[in-house]
PDB file of C-alpha atoms in Angstrom:
ATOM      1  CA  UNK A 488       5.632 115.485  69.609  1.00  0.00           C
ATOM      2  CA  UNK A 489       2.700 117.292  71.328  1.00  0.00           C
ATOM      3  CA  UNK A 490       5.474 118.387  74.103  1.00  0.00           C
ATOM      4  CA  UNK A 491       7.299 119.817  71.095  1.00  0.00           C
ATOM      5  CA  UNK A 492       4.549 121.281  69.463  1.00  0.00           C
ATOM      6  CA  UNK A 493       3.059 122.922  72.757  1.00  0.00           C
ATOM      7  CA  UNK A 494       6.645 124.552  73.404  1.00  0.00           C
ATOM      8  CA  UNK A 495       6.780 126.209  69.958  1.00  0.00           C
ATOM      9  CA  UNK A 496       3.262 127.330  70.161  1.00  0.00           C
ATOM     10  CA  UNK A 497       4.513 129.052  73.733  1.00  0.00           C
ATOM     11  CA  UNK A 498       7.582 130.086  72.396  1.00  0.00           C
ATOM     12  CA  UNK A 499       5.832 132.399  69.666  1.00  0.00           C
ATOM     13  CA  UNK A 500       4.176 134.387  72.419  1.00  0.00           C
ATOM     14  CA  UNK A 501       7.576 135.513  73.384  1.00  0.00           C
ATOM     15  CA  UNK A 502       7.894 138.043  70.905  1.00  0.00           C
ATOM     16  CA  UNK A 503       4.922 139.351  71.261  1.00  0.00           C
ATOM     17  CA  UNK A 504       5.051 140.189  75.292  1.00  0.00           C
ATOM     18  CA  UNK A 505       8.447 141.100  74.648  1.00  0.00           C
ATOM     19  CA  UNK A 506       8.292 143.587  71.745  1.00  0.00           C
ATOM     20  CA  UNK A 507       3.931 144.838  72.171  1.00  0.00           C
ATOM     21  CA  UNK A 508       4.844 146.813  75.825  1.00  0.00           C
ATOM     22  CA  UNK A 509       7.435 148.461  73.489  1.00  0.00           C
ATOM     23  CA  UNK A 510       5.432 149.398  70.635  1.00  0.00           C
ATOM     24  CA  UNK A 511       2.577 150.718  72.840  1.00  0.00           C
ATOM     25  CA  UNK A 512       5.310 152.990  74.969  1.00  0.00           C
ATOM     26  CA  UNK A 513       6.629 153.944  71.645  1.00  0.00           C
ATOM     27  CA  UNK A 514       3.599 155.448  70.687  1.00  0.00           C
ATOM     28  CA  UNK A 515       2.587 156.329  74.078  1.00  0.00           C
ATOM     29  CA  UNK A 516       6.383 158.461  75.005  1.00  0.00           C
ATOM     30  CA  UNK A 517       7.637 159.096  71.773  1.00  0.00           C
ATOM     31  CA  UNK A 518      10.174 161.480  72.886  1.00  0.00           C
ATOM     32  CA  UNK A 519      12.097 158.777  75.234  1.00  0.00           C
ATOM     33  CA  UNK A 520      15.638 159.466  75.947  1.00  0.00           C
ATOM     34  CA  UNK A 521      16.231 155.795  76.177  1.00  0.00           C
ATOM     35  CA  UNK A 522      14.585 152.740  75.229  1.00  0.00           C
ATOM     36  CA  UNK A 523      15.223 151.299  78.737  1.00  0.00           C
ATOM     37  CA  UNK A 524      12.687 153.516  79.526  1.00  0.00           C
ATOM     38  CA  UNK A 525      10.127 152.307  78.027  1.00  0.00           C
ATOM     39  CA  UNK A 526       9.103 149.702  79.800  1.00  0.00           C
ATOM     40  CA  UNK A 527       9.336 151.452  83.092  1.00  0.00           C
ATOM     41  CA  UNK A 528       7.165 154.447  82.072  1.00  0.00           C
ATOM     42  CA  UNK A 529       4.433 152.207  80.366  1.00  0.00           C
ATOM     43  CA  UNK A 530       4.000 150.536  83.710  1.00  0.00           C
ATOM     44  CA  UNK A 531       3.663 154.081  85.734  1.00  0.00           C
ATOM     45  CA  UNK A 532       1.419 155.169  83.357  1.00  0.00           C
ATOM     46  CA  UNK A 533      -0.702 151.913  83.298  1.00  0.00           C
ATOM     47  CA  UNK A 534      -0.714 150.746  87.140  1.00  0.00           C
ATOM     48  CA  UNK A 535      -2.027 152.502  89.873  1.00  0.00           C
ATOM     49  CA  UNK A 536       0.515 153.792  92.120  1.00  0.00           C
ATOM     50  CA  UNK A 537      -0.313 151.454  95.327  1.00  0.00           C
ATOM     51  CA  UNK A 538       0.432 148.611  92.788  1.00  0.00           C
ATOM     52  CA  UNK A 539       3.766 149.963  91.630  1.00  0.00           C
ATOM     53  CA  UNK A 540       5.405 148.447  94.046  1.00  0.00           C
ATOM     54  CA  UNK A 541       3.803 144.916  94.206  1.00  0.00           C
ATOM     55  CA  UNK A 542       5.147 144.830  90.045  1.00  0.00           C
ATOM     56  CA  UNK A 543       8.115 145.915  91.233  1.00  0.00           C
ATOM     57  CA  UNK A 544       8.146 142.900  93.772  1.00  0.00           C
ATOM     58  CA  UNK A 545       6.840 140.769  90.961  1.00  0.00           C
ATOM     59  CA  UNK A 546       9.808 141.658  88.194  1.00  0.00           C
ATOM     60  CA  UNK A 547      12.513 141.572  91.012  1.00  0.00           C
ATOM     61  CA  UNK A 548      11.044 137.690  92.135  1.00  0.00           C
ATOM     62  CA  UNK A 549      10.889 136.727  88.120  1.00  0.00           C
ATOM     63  CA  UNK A 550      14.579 137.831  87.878  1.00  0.00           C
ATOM     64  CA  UNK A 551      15.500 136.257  90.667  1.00  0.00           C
ATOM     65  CA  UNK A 552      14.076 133.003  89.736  1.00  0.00           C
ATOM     66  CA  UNK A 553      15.131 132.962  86.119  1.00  0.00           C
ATOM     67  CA  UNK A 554      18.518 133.593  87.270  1.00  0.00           C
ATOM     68  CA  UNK A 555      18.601 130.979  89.706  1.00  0.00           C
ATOM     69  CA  UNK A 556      17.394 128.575  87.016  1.00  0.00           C
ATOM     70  CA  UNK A 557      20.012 129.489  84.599  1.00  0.00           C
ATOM     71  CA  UNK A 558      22.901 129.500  87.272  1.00  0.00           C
ATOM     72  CA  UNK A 559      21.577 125.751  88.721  1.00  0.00           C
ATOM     73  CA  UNK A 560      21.241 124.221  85.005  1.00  0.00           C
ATOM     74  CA  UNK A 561      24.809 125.357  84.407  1.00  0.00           C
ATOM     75  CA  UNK A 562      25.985 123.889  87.509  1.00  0.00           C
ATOM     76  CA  UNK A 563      24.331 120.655  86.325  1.00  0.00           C
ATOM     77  CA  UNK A 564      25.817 120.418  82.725  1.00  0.00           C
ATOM     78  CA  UNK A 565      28.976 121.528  84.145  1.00  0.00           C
ATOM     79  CA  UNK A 566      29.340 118.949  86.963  1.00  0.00           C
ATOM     80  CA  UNK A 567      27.869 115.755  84.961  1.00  0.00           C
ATOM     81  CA  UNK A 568      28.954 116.956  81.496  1.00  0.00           C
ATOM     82  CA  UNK A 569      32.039 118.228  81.892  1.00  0.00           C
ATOM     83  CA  UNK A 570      33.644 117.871  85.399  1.00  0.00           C
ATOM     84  CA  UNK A 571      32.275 114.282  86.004  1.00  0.00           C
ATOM     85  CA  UNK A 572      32.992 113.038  82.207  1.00  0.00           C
ATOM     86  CA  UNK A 573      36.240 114.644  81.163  1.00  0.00           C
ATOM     87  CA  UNK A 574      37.869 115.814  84.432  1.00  0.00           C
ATOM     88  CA  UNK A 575      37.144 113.353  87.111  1.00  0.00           C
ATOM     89  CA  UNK A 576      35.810 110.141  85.901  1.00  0.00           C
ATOM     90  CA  UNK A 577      36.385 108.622  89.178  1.00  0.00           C
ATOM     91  CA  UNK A 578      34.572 111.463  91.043  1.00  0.00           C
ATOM     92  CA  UNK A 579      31.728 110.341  93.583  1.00  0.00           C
ATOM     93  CA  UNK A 580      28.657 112.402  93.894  1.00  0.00           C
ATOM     94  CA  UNK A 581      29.110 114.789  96.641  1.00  0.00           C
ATOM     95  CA  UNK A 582      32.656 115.287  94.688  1.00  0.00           C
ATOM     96  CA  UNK A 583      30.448 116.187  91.584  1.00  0.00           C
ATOM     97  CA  UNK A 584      28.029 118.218  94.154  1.00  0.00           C
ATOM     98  CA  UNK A 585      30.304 120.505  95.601  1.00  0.00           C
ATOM     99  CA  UNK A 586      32.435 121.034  92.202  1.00  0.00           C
ATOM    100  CA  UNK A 587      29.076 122.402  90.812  1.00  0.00           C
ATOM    101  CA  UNK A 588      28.481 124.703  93.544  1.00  0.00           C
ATOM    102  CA  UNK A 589      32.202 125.824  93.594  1.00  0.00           C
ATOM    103  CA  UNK A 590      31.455 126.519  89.704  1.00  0.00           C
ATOM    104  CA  UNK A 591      27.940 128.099  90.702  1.00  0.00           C
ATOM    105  CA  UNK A 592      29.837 130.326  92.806  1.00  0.00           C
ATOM    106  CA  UNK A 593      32.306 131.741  89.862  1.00  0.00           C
ATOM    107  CA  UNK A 594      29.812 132.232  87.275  1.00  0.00           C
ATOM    108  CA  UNK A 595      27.188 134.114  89.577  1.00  0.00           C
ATOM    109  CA  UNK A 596      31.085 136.385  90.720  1.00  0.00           C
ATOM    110  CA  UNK A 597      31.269 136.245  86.991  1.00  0.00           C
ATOM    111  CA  UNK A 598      27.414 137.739  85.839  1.00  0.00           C
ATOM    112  CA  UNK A 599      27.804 140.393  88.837  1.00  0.00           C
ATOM    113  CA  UNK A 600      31.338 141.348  87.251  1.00  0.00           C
ATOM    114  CA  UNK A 601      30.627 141.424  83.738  1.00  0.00           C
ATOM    115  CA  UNK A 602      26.233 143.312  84.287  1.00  0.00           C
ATOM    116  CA  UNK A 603      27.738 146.634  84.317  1.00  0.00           C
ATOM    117  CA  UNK A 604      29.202 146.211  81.287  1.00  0.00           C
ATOM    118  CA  UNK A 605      26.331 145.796  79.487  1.00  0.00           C
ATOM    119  CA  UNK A 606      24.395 148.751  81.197  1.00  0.00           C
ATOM    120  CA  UNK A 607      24.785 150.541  78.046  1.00  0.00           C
ATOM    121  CA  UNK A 608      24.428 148.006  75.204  1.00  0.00           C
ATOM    122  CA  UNK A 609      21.324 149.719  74.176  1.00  0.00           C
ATOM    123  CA  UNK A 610      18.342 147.389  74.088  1.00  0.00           C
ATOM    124  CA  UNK A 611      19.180 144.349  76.332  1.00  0.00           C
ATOM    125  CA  UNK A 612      16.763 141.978  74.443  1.00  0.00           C
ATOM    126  CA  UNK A 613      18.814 142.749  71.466  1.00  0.00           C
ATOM    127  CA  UNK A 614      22.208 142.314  72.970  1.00  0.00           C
ATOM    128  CA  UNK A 615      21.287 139.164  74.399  1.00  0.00           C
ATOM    129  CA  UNK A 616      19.562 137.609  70.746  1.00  0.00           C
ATOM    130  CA  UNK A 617      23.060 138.611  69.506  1.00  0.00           C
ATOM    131  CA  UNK A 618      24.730 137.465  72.127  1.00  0.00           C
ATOM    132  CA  UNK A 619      22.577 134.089  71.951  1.00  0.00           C
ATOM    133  CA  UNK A 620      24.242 133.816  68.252  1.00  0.00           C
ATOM    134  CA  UNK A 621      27.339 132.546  69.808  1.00  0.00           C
ATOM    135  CA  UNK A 622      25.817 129.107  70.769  1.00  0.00           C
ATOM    136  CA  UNK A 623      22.670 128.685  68.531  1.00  0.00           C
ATOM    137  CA  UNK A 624      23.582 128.979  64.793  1.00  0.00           C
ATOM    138  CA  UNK A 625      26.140 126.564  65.654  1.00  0.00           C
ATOM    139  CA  UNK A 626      23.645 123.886  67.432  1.00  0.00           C
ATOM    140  CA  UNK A 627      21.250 124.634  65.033  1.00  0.00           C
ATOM    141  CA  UNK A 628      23.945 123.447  62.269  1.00  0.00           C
ATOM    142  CA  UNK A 629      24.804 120.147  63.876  1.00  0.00           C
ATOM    143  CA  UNK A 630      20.543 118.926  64.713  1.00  0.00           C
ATOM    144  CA  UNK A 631      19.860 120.118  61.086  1.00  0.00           C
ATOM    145  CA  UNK A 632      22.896 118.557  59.024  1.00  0.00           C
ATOM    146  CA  UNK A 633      22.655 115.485  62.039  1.00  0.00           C
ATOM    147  CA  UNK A 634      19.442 114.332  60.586  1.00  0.00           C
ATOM    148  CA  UNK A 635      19.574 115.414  57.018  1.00  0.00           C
ATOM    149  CA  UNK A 636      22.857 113.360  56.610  1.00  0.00           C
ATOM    150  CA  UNK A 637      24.129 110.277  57.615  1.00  0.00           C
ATOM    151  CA  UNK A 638      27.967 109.962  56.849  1.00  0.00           C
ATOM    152  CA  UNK A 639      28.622 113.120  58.376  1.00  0.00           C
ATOM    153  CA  UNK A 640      31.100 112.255  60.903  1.00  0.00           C
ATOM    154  CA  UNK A 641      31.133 113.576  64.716  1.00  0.00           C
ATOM    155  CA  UNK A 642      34.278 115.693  64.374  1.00  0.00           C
ATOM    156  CA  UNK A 643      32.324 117.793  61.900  1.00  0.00           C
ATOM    157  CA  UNK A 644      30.146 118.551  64.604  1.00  0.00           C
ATOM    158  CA  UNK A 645      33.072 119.850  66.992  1.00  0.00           C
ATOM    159  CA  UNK A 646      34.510 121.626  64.027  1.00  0.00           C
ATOM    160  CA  UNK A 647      31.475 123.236  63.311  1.00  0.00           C
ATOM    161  CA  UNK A 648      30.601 124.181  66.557  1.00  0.00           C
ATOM    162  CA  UNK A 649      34.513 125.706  66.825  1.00  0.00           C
ATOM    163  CA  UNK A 650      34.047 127.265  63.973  1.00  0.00           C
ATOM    164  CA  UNK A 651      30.332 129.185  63.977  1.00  0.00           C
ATOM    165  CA  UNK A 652      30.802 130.726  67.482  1.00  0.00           C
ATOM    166  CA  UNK A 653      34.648 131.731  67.166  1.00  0.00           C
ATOM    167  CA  UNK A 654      33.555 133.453  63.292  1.00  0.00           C
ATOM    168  CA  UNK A 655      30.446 134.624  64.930  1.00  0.00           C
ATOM    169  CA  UNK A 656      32.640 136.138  67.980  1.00  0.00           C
ATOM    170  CA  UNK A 657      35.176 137.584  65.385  1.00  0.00           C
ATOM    171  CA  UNK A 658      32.460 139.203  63.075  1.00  0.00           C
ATOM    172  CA  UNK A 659      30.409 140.783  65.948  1.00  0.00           C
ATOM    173  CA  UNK A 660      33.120 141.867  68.733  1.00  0.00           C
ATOM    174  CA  UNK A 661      36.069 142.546  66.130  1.00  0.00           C
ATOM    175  CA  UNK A 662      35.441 143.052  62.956  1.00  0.00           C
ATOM    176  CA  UNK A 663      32.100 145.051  63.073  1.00  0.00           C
ATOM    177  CA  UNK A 664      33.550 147.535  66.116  1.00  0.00           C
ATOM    178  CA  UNK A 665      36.249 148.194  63.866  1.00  0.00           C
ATOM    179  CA  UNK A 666      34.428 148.943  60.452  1.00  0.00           C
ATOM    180  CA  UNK A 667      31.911 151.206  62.706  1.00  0.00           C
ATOM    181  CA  UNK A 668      34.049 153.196  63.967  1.00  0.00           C
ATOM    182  CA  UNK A 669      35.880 153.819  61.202  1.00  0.00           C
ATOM    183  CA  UNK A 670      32.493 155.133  59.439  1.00  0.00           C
ATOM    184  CA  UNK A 671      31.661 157.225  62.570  1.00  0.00           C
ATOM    185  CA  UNK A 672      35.031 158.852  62.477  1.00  0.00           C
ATOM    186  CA  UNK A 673      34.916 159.189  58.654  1.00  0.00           C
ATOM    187  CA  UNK A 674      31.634 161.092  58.681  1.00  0.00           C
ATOM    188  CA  UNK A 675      32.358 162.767  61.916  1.00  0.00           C
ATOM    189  CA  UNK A 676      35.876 164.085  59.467  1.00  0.00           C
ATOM    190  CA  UNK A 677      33.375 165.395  57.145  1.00  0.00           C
ATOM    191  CA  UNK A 678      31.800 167.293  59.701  1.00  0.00           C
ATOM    192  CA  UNK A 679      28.850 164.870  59.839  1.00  0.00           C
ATOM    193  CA  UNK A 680      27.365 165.999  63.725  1.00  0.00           C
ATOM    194  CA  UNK A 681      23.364 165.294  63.461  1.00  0.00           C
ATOM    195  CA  UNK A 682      22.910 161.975  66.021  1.00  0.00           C
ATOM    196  CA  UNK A 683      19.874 160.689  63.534  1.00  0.00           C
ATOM    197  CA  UNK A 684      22.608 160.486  60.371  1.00  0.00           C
ATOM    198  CA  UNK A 685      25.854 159.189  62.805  1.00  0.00           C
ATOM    199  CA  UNK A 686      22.916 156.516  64.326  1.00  0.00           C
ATOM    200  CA  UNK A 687      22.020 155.924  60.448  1.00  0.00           C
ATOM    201  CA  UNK A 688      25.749 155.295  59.918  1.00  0.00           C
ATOM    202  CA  UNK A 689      26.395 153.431  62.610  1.00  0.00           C
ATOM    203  CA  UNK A 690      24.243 151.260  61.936  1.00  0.00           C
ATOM    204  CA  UNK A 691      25.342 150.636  58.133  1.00  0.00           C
ATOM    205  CA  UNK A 692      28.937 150.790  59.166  1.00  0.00           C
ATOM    206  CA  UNK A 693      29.271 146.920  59.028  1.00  0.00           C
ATOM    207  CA  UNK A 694      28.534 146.691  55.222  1.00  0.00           C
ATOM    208  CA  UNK A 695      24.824 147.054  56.347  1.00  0.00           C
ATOM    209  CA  UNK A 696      25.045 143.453  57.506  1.00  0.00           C
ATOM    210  CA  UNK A 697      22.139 143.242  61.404  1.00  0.00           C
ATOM    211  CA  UNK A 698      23.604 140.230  63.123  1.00  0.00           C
ATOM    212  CA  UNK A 699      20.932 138.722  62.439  1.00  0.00           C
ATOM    213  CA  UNK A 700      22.132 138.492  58.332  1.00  0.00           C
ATOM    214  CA  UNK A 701      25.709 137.560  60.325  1.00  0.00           C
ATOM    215  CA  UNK A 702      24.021 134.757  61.667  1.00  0.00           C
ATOM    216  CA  UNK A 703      22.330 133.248  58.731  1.00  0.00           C
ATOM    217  CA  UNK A 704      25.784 133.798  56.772  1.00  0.00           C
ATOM    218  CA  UNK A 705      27.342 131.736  59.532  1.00  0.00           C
ATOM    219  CA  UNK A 706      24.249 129.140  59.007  1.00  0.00           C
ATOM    220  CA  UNK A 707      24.887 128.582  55.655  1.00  0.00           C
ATOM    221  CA  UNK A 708      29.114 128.444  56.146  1.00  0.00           C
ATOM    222  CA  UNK A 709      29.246 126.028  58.701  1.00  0.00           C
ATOM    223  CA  UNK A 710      26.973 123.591  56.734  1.00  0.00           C
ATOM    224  CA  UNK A 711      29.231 123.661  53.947  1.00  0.00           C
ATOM    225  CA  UNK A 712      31.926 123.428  56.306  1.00  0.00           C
ATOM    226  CA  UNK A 713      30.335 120.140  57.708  1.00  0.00           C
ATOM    227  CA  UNK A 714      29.227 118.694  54.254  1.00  0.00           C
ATOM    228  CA  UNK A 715      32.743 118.911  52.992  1.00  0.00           C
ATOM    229  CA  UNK A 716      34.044 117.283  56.189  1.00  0.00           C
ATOM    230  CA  UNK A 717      31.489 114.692  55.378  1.00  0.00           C
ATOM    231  CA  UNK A 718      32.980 114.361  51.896  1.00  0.00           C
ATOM    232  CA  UNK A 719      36.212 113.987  52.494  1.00  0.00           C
ATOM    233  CA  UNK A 720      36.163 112.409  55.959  1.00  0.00           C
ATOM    234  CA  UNK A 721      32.539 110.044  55.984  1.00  0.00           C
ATOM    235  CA  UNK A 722      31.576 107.693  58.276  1.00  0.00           C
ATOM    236  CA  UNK A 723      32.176 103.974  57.449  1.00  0.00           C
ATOM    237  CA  UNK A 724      28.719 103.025  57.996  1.00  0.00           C
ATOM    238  CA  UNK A 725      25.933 105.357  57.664  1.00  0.00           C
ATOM    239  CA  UNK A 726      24.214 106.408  60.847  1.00  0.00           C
ATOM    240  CA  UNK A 727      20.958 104.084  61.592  1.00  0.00           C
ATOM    241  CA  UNK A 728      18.973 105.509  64.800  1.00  0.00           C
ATOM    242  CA  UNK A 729      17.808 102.184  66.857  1.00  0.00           C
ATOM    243  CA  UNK A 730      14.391 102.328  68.592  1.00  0.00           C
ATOM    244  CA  UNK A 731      14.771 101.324  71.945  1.00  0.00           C
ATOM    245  CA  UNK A 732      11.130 100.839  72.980  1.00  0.00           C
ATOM    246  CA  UNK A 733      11.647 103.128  76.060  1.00  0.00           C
ATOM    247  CA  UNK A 734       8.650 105.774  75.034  1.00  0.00           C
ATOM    248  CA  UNK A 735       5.986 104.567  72.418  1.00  0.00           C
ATOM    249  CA  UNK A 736       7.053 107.419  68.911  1.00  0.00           C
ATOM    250  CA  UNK A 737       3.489 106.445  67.207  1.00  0.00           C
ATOM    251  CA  UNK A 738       2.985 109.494  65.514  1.00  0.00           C
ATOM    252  CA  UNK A 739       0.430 111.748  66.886  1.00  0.00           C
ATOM    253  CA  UNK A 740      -2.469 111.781  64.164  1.00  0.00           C
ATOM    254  CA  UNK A 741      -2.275 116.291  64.195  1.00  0.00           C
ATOM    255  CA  UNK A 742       1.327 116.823  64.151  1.00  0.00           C
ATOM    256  CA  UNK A 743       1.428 118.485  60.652  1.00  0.00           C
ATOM    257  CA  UNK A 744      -1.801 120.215  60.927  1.00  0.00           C
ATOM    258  CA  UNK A 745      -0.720 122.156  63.869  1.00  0.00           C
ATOM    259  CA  UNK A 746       3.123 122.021  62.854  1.00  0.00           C
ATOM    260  CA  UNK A 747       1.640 124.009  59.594  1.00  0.00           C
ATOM    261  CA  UNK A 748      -0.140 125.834  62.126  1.00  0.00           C
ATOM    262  CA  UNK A 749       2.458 127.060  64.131  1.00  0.00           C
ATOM    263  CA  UNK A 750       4.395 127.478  60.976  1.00  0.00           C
ATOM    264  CA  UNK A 751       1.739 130.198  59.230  1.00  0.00           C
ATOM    265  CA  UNK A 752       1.619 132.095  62.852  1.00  0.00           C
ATOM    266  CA  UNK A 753       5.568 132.938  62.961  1.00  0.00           C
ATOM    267  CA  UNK A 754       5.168 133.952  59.166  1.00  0.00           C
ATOM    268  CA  UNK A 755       2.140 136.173  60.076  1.00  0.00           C
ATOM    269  CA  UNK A 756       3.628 137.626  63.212  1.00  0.00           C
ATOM    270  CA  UNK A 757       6.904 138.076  61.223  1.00  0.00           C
ATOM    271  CA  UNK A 758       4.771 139.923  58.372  1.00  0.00           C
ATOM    272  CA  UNK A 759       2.612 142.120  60.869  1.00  0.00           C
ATOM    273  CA  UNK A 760       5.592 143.468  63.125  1.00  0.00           C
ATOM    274  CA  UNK A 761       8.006 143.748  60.122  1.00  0.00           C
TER     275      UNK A 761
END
């Protein structure tokens, strides 16, 4: 619980070192070209020049490692969780070992193919929250209907899991490319050329839906979606979670204070940066 509660409370500073260089360099270079700029010119402005290079250093080292992290935790879940479970049961450990790194070797092929790509999504932190939409509206379905219900069975997991990132695929990579550019071209036929309006329409093309109203539509679906499964289809027995002993879950005596805490920050960061 205070693991938990100490990730969430680290987890809200995210935002904030995330989106406050922004807002400064808004304010600071309002006439940017490009909001990959911004960033970048806040931190020649700010740092003396013999130091420019040392951040440099620094950012290249922090992308480094957070790559590295992401590429060797992906190696893991795909060697024990997938490779070792469903493809080779029988597999030894230096089997599993160099099946990973064979994997590791694809996806990093893969990430190098696939960066240039996105070198003009626009903002990168927002490409990859809406990329991130693919995976986590559907987890976030299964932990909260998994321990709000208990006949819900486990193939209304897999269904909803199916089902939230290949609607969430076809809404944001399909359908909305197609209603947007049929607005662009629309207003651009009306003789519509000012970039401020065609951004304003772009940006409404997709019945004025942000991914992020995609995502809670998606939310709400694929709990419905599970909930009739878990109608029709329930478990014989409803699930009882057994306490092994292994780790000692007394509850810790501030866990709603600072839960409720924690709570009243995201609402008041939400409410400030709105």
């Amino acid at each position: 619980q205070k693991g938990l509660l100490l990730g969430s409370f680290i987890k809200i500073l995210g935002p904030i070192i995330v989106v406050l260089p922004g807002i400064i360099a808004y304010h600071m270079f309002p006439n940017l070209s490009a909001v990959d700029q911004a960033y970048p010119q806040l931190v020649s402005a700010v740092l003396p020049p013999a130091l420019l290079g040392f951040f440099a250093a620094v950012i290249f080292g922090a992308i480094l490692s957070s790559f590295n992290s992401v590429l060797n935790s992906s190696v893991t879940l795909f060697g024990i969780d997938i490779y070792k479970q469903h493809i080779n049961p029988e597999a030894d450990e230096a089997t599993v070992v160099n099946k990973g790194k064979m994997f590791g070797v694809v996806l990093a092929i893969g990430a190098m193919v696939i960066a240039p790509f996105i070198a003009n999504a626009g903002s990168l932190f927002d490409y990859l929250q809406e990329i991130n939409g693919i995976y986590s509206i559907p987890i976030l379905t299964i932990i909260v209907v998994g321990y709000l219900t208990k006949r819900v069975p486990a193939i209304a997991a897999k269904i909803g899991l199916l089902s939230g990132s290949l609607l969430y695929i076809l809404s944001q990579f399909f359908l909305k490319p197609h209603y947007v550019s049929e607005a662009l071209a629309a207003a651009k036929a009306e003789g519509i050329t000012d970039p401020n309006t065609l951004s304003i329409i772009e940006s409404q093309g997709y019945f004025g839906l942000h991914y992020l109203d995609v995502m809670a539509i998606l939310f709400v679906l694929n709990v419905l979606i599970m909930l009739l499964i878990g109608k029709f289809y329930p478990r014989k027995e409803a699930y009882t979670i057994e306490y092994t002993k292994q780790v000692d879950i007394q509850p810790w005596a501030y866990t709603k204070p600072i839960g409720a805490l924690i709570v009243l920050l995201v609402a008041a960061i939400y409410i400030y940066f709105r």
